Amino acid sequence: MKTQKPRRYGMVIDLDRCTGCGACMTACAAENNVAPGHAKATPRTGLTPMLVQRVSNGGAGADRREVFIPVTCMHCEHETPCVTVCPQQAVELDKATGIVNQMPQRCLGCRYCMTACAYHARYFNWWDPEWPVGMERTLNPGVAVRMRGVVEKCNFCHGRLHEAEDKAAAAGKAEIDPADYRPACVEACATQAIVFGDLNDPASDVRKASRHEDSFRLLARLGTEPKVYYRSKQEWVRGLAERGQQEVRRG
Amino acid sequence: MFPGVDGFHWTFAHVIFLAIFFAVGMTIVATTVLAIWRAHRDVKTRRVEQLRWHAEFEDLPPAERTCRHELAGRVEHRTCPHAFACGTCPEYSKYAALPTDAPEYAFGMDYPPNRLYHRGHSWVREDEDGLVTVGLDDLASRLVGKPDAVVLPEKGQWLEANGTGWRLRKNGCEMRVMAPIAGEVVETGSPAEGWYLKLRVPPEMRQWRHLLRGGEVPGWLMRELERLQLQLSPEGSAPSLADGGMLVDGLMDQMPKADWDNVMGGTFLQS
Amino acid sequence: MIRGLCFFLIGVAAIQVAGWVGLPKALYVTKAQPFEYRHKTHAEKSGSAECDGCHTLGADGVFAGLPKTESCAACHTEPQGKSAAEATLVSSYVKTEKETPWLVYARQPANVRFSHAIHTKRAKLACERCHGKHGESDTLRPYQENRISGYSRDIWGRSISRWKRVANEGMKMDDCEGCHKQQGFDTGCLSCHR
Amino acid sequence: MKPTRRDVLALGGGAVASVFFTPIPWKLLDDASIWTQNWSWIPQPVKGPVEWKESACALCPASCGLRVKMAGGYAVGLSGKDGALCALGYGAHQMNWHPQRLTVVRHNGQPSTWAAAEAAFQKACAEGPVAIVDGRPGRGASQVYRQFAEKTPGALYAVIRTPEEEALRPVAAIAGVPVERLGYDLENTKLVLSLSAPLLEGWGGPQRVQRLWPAMQIIQAEAELSRTGTCAARRVQIKPGSEAMLAMALAHALLDEKLATGPRPAMSLAEAAALAGVELDEVKGLARTLAAQRPSVVISARPEPAVAALNVLLGAVGAEGGIVARNGAPAPAKSMDELPGTLRAALLDSTVPWDRRPAGAQEVFRFAAWRGGDEQGWMLPAPGFLEEATDNPATGARAEALLKPPAGVKTTVAFLGGELPAAQPVESAIVPLTCKLAAWPSAAPNGQDGRTAAWTAAWTPAVLAPLATKLHQESKLMPAGGGRRQA
Amino acid sequence: MASSTLIDRRFIARGVERTGTARFAMWLAPWVLLLGVGLYAAYLCLYYGLNQTNMDNRFAFGLWIFLDLSIIALGAGAFFTGFLVYLIKMKELKAVLNSAVVLGFICYSGAMLVLAIDVGQPARAWFTFWHPNTHSMLTEVTFCISCYLVVLSLEYIPMLLKNRKLRQAPSFLAFEHQLHMLVPVLAAVGTLLSFFHQGSLGGLYGVLRGRPFAFREGFSIWPSTFFLFILSAIAVGPSFLALTTRLVEKVTGKALIPDSVYQRLGLISGLLLAFYVAAKSIDTLVWLNVTSPAVGFAPWEHYSYGQFGIWLMAAEIGLFGLVPAGLLLWPKTRASRGWLMTAAALACCGVLLNRFILTVQTLALPTLAFDEFMTYTPNWQEVATFGLVVAYGVILYSLSYRYLPLFPQEKELAGEVIEEGTHVSGR
């Protein structure tokens, strides 16, 4: 993409709009050919590149508030923890798109990147993917099935970026039409809580949303420059950005 | 790690890192290759025999490294630091001048004075026809008795001093008798004839200062008999061999239960 | 000593033969195509020698790859000629509406995304650049598959050492990257893998 | 000369020393790691060009529009046409290969044949009253069922009411209009007061309210914090089961503040507010907001006459953005629960939820695409997802079948020997509705316990991922080898 | 067959007493059994995949990585002794050098063994060499540990070839002699490699910007844990060496090294331990007051979860750092064999605790605001693989002790008193 100027894809998730329906999680799993959980799988060994976490403000009865926080890879830009620690360059911050892209074919499963990620956004294939007989016919051709023993993560459904690029090339255009490239979770959100786009493009609404005064980023002070922003009008939700601001109960 | 490998982006850090790695790799390979080449050269130039002798000498317990002058009684106590290489021993002349008070008997064993004896129980005798005869001394042949098999070097083979002379096998115990002197094998004998080899030794190499002669032999034999008593006595009991008794012939057959491997190791100076 | 040396040399010679001659033979297994297909006769008969007549590239950039049975059925509902291959086509595929299980020479592994749209439309590469004279072939050369990796032999290329390769033979990652470097494209993993 | 050990060693040494100058080690190393990327037991996606087709999802009455990604004749991806699908929708194309898929007729848990089933059904029709239960009235298939019911003596046609329809029954009673014709015009509503209704958890179709929610404001009055309560703009804590009392309190407040005219409920404002557990001024504030941000509507999970009356007071009934009536609704029909006590047999369509059956039916013929739950009576394999033509009851649009059903599967229409009529598009328009409240309705018992649980799409972290199925949502069934359902 | 008859007499060097072959076999039997169980567990993990273990997406590192770090830290005695003997010319440590090299070889090969099982795709292990990422500490660890394992095996081969039977082959004898002459070069290379990878093992955690509990500032690209790991490794190496040699003396009932060597090892270990404790304390203070608060993690927060309380830090620096350092530095306690061994054991436990904290506690602690503190317990497959390495080590060491001349001064010390009052007749 010598001709295109570099893009920095990012997301803004409006937490006040997330109803925790889980459509984004199912869509993400279907798009990326994630196998049904193994019989012995637990939420700690499942493959959930997009994971909606249910968090409460610790109150009880009337003043108890809850919020659903979809946590995915933040595609950090500055000293991306997983990119700097991978011993064989199986992860790469793509210069053209800003997507932190994991290469399961080169990953040898040492899992060092999983300890490096502050957002626990990396998942290990503890089992070989197994579908009931015949169900492999429903696998999404745009995405390669991973094998056991490798780490995988959200890569902003770059299979759809490929489809958008093919479409643009067939139409003779140099750059893709932003509307063509929307990750599965963005498309699956009924309340349009997730805004996705190129942070470099001043006109994009993801850029405006990320500049909104009640938008925040999780653990921004760690200095890894995450590219997924969150928004909420509720003060206590914005308090979840940093650790130790207040006593918070999970679940 | 090699340039041009698919998808390999060379950065400055890679250059340093891989430079160090290749340097370390080269050092290791060079060291190994050097060691292999030198080892190959040693085997080629037959220097390995000296190496073996020096390695064996290090493993000898201190008691078996007594200097010849102590055997001859010229000096109170001295262990040899030079692997019995008296030829090159700097203090040889100093000690040789001292008076000896060694006894003149050989414990009833046949040690004719006209022969010179190597610490590994082989003897050397210069013959008139310029050849040198080499054989197994009386103590060792009494111990071994009639060997089951004898492996002699071929004619024309060059033997190194302290190198491998010939091999004996008896009751499953492998013995390697060391060649007392360096020389070329002319003829090979057999235990029946009382000698094993006839060597041709070039005149400039006829310097056998390291061989025991005369007064040193009895002292040496006394120590050897003491060692035999200690090693042949069964577990933990006091030495039972009466002092001054004659060493009976074919001891290996008489005492099959003894730890002959250890005994023969000590007799022929191998670890 | 000489005896040891000559045995050593025999060992060296044996392994060289095994490596350069034996390995290629043992590594690849030859599989037969479902039936014979002549590009040349089809080009002459259909009058258009253009590849994208049958291997269509959709408007939305989706490459159709090998034509489906129904596009063969357009002419071959009944056998046109007397050839055995056409008989197999008609009997076992057109009639039963099954897709022909072609063994694709240039099949890239599942994790590779090769965009025909970008390479043919934007980069304006000719099909021969990667597929060679396959368009004018009048016989299907034997399909050879690597026993271990399952890749077609065309990916590694005909010669085991990949020395003096023709442009269109061998499509390993190095080859793609070499061409991209020539064109000045800086390729991240993202652009070719999925 | 016989080769000695030394010769063999030399031979081996030569080979080993120069093996690195042959491609053997390098090619095998390269291929070995490629092998780990192409293990034969890892399934590969279908090969073949991708094309997009359009259809409708038949998992629930919402009938969301679908764009189906097809490759090699199989559905390989789903996405919504005019908006997002629900959590179940995105994995629906995988349900056809669910290990519990039913492809063989079963009778009381034992495999049987279509012929035996048809014979049993003919016998049942001859012997006594048979009920045809339709889970989704207003489709082409529904007409076939109605004609069959008229044609066969003693046959009855019954439908399954969705909880939303049940909740509108009191309004139908007041307005004197059949409940099938009533519906909510949420597209234009600005404010919704929900009394324990799971609006954002699948009420009225999984994604319907969620799509509209950003444009409207929800006030949730409930006893226990639900997901809707979490996301609602404002949440009012009430005592469990006191929805009706709150409605009466609000009615009093509206009348006191002259924001509405009409009869007063019997219970006083103070008493109703106390029973509901809400402060007086909060009730007044709620009433004022309801009146200020019209068009507003009050939705309760269960049929509450008090709530219906409140809506009428508010003027929400018949007004834009409130409860409206439409033409082209399916003809009224008895609900399955109102069927006579003793039935010789009941034929249940595949759209009837798997755990519902008429109370008195001696023999049940149930069409289902998936096994699950009780195996009593006849289980007849029905076409699965996208395997049969379905109509959208609201618009009458027909979505053709995109996938080939497996062998041994028959549609209910074919079983009854009928023909699926051509699609009749229904141009449903809102019909004006006027409704006066004569007297405050007596506090009739609030009907059987609402089926809200059915529509609470329990939130499932996606350890289960794409196998979330309609079956799974309602049944305790674990797909074979499927993941654990984690509350 | 009496327990003392030696069937394998021809393999054992002359003048050295070893137990009877039968008795030796009885000593090895339990370890071989443990080896078998470990191999079965390893087979399960390799064949069925890592779902056989209790590790999960939060605890990507578990018992095995803790084992790797610990045995490589304890195996530091090998390179450090080599460094002292050949480069600092501390000749008296030659008595224990061979044993150190064998221990080092066991530790490094054991670590590589466990890594081969712990990695999800072992067939691709060479990718790290083919596409090295020089920013990653793990690349550096992989390169250096494999190189150093080669160096260790090159140092192990001369000992192997000193075996009485092998020495009879002339080429082996010559090669052993020549390699022995070049060992100082290998020792130097080994020292360079080891300083790097001991540091990089520490750097593994120091660079984790995403884990404030482990993240440390440092000097240019190396976090402070890089230097602390080197320091703690070379401090504990000699202690572990003294400990194991003492253990071997107890098991075999023979005096193997003179007391002066124990004293020397104790002194070196004590000095370095003291220096390590000082450096560690400074680093912890800087981390608690500067580095951690800067990214929004209050100091007390790291120690307010589950059983990971302040006592852990106190134990690591105080009980297992300061106390052994004091015991080893004070001549009176160093002189008494009992105290020397307790101090050495405490020092070793200190390093194990440090490695455990950095591996397991880092992952247990929450990072996001809504994270929860999680725990992890290894299951039998993991523990059996742990046992596999221990059994492999004991077996290899026993065989080396029996057939190879590990302790050159063993002959002179034969018959010397190893316990107060018991004269040993040599079993």
mmCIF file of C-alpha atoms in Angstrom, chain A residues 43-47 53 55 69 71 78-79 81 83-89 104-112 114-120 122-124 126-128 147-150 218-219 221-224 239-244 248 250, chain E residues 46-51 53 55-61 118-122 124-125 127-128 131-133 135-139 142 203-205 207-212 293-297 301 305 363 366-372 374-376:
data_model
loop_
_atom_site.group_PDB
_atom_site.id
_atom_site.type_symbol
_atom_site.label_atom_id
_atom_site.label_comp_id
_atom_site.label_asym_id
_atom_site.label_seq_id
_atom_site.Cartn_x
_atom_site.Cartn_y
_atom_site.Cartn_z
ATOM 1 C CA PRO A 43 -14.061 -18.862 31.033
ATOM 2 C CA ARG A 44 -10.336 -18.786 31.839
ATOM 3 C CA THR A 45 -9.327 -21.169 29.040
ATOM 4 C CA GLY A 46 -11.912 -20.101 26.430
ATOM 5 C CA LEU A 47 -11.129 -18.251 23.210
ATOM 6 C CA GLN A 53 -17.072 -8.015 31.260
ATOM 7 C CA VAL A 55 -18.662 -4.749 36.369
ATOM 8 C CA ILE A 69 -17.293 -3.345 29.276
ATOM 9 C CA VAL A 71 -12.620 -5.675 26.390
ATOM 10 C CA HIS A 78 3.849 2.891 21.762
ATOM 11 C CA GLU A 79 6.255 0.065 22.679
ATOM 12 C CA PRO A 81 4.085 -4.926 24.884
ATOM 13 C CA VAL A 83 5.284 -6.955 19.809
ATOM 14 C CA THR A 84 8.416 -6.108 21.769
ATOM 15 C CA VAL A 85 8.422 -9.358 23.744
ATOM 16 C CA CYS A 86 7.642 -11.886 20.985
ATOM 17 C CA PRO A 87 10.892 -13.774 20.425
ATOM 18 C CA GLN A 88 10.239 -14.583 16.749
ATOM 19 C CA GLN A 89 8.345 -11.540 15.468
ATOM 20 C CA PRO A 104 -0.439 -18.027 14.364
ATOM 21 C CA GLN A 105 1.740 -19.733 11.736
ATOM 22 C CA ARG A 106 4.911 -18.344 13.238
ATOM 23 C CA CYS A 107 3.817 -18.417 16.879
ATOM 24 C CA LEU A 108 5.452 -21.252 18.788
ATOM 25 C CA GLY A 109 3.211 -20.923 21.825
ATOM 26 C CA CYS A 110 5.720 -19.675 24.412
ATOM 27 C CA ARG A 111 2.914 -17.439 25.768
ATOM 28 C CA TYR A 112 5.298 -14.663 26.809
ATOM 29 C CA MET A 114 0.146 -13.240 27.240
ATOM 30 C CA THR A 115 2.083 -12.275 30.365
ATOM 31 C CA ALA A 116 3.065 -8.973 28.760
ATOM 32 C CA CYS A 117 -0.476 -7.864 27.863
ATOM 33 C CA ALA A 118 -2.009 -5.707 30.579
ATOM 34 C CA TYR A 119 -5.504 -6.171 29.155
ATOM 35 C CA HIS A 120 -5.437 -10.032 29.061
ATOM 36 C CA ARG A 122 -4.493 -12.648 24.177
ATOM 37 C CA TYR A 123 -5.882 -16.164 24.230
ATOM 38 C CA PHE A 124 -4.102 -19.509 23.889
ATOM 39 C CA TRP A 126 -5.337 -24.985 24.715
ATOM 40 C CA TRP A 127 -7.237 -27.505 22.581
ATOM 41 C CA ASP A 128 -7.260 -28.388 18.912
ATOM 42 C CA MET A 147 -4.194 -25.107 15.467
ATOM 43 C CA ARG A 148 -3.602 -25.855 19.142
ATOM 44 C CA GLY A 149 -0.530 -24.516 20.846
ATOM 45 C CA VAL A 150 -0.626 -20.995 19.398
ATOM 46 C CA LEU A 218 -8.052 1.807 30.096
ATOM 47 C CA LEU A 219 -4.700 1.977 31.858
ATOM 48 C CA ARG A 221 -0.855 5.748 32.200
ATOM 49 C CA LEU A 222 1.056 2.536 31.436
ATOM 50 C CA GLY A 223 2.270 4.412 28.351
ATOM 51 C CA THR A 224 1.415 1.831 25.712
ATOM 52 C CA GLY A 239 -13.174 5.909 37.244
ATOM 53 C CA LEU A 240 -12.535 2.378 35.961
ATOM 54 C CA ALA A 241 -9.841 3.722 33.643
ATOM 55 C CA GLU A 242 -7.155 3.533 36.282
ATOM 56 C CA ARG A 243 -6.491 1.013 38.965
ATOM 57 C CA GLY A 244 -6.941 1.877 42.613
ATOM 58 C CA VAL A 248 -14.817 -2.028 42.535
ATOM 59 C CA ARG A 250 -16.554 -7.555 39.471
ATOM 60 C CA LEU E 46 3.023 -33.243 24.007
ATOM 61 C CA TYR E 47 0.430 -35.564 22.479
ATOM 62 C CA TYR E 48 -2.817 -34.111 23.824
ATOM 63 C CA GLY E 49 -1.614 -30.517 24.122
ATOM 64 C CA LEU E 50 -1.198 -28.144 27.021
ATOM 65 C CA ASN E 51 -4.798 -28.558 28.103
ATOM 66 C CA THR E 53 -2.018 -28.721 32.611
ATOM 67 C CA MET E 55 -2.416 -23.260 33.136
ATOM 68 C CA ASP E 56 -4.942 -20.916 31.541
ATOM 69 C CA ASN E 57 -5.131 -17.606 29.699
ATOM 70 C CA ARG E 58 -4.312 -15.624 32.840
ATOM 71 C CA PHE E 59 -1.565 -17.927 34.134
ATOM 72 C CA ALA E 60 0.286 -18.387 30.871
ATOM 73 C CA PHE E 61 3.433 -19.113 32.941
ATOM 74 C CA ASP E 118 6.086 -26.148 27.898
ATOM 75 C CA VAL E 119 6.069 -24.574 24.417
ATOM 76 C CA GLY E 120 2.840 -25.011 22.489
ATOM 77 C CA GLN E 121 4.535 -25.899 19.171
ATOM 78 C CA PRO E 122 7.952 -27.464 19.886
ATOM 79 C CA ARG E 124 8.806 -24.578 15.505
ATOM 80 C CA ALA E 125 11.367 -23.862 18.248
ATOM 81 C CA PHE E 127 11.822 -19.994 14.465
ATOM 82 C CA THR E 128 13.379 -17.877 17.216
ATOM 83 C CA HIS E 131 13.337 -14.640 12.795
ATOM 84 C CA PRO E 132 14.976 -13.279 15.945
ATOM 85 C CA ASN E 133 13.350 -10.242 17.533
ATOM 86 C CA HIS E 135 14.025 -6.328 21.322
ATOM 87 C CA SER E 136 12.712 -9.390 23.115
ATOM 88 C CA MET E 137 14.545 -10.661 26.173
ATOM 89 C CA LEU E 138 13.293 -14.165 25.385
ATOM 90 C CA THR E 139 15.201 -14.190 22.065
ATOM 91 C CA THR E 142 16.975 -18.660 23.751
ATOM 92 C CA GLY E 203 14.887 -8.777 32.018
ATOM 93 C CA LEU E 204 11.963 -11.005 30.951
ATOM 94 C CA TYR E 205 9.937 -9.486 33.767
ATOM 95 C CA VAL E 207 10.487 -4.959 30.643
ATOM 96 C CA LEU E 208 6.800 -5.830 31.136
ATOM 97 C CA ARG E 209 5.318 -2.360 30.883
ATOM 98 C CA GLY E 210 1.886 -3.995 31.186
ATOM 99 C CA ARG E 211 2.652 -5.523 34.581
ATOM 100 C CA PRO E 212 3.467 -2.742 37.054
ATOM 101 C CA PRO E 293 3.086 5.102 41.563
ATOM 102 C CA ALA E 294 4.045 6.753 38.248
ATOM 103 C CA VAL E 295 1.729 4.338 36.402
ATOM 104 C CA GLY E 296 -1.029 4.651 38.995
ATOM 105 C CA PHE E 297 -0.380 1.602 41.172
ATOM 106 C CA GLU E 301 -1.726 -2.456 46.375
ATOM 107 C CA TYR E 305 -4.264 -9.733 47.801
ATOM 108 C CA LEU E 363 0.273 -12.970 36.837
ATOM 109 C CA PRO E 366 -4.955 -7.693 38.808
ATOM 110 C CA THR E 367 -3.979 -4.987 36.320
ATOM 111 C CA LEU E 368 -7.322 -3.630 35.054
ATOM 112 C CA ALA E 369 -9.601 -1.861 37.531
ATOM 113 C CA PHE E 370 -12.191 -4.614 37.234
ATOM 114 C CA ASP E 371 -9.675 -7.464 37.225
ATOM 115 C CA GLU E 372 -9.768 -9.924 40.061
ATOM 116 C CA MET E 374 -6.601 -15.142 40.591
ATOM 117 C CA THR E 375 -4.807 -18.208 41.871
ATOM 118 C CA TYR E 376 -3.452 -21.276 40.120
#
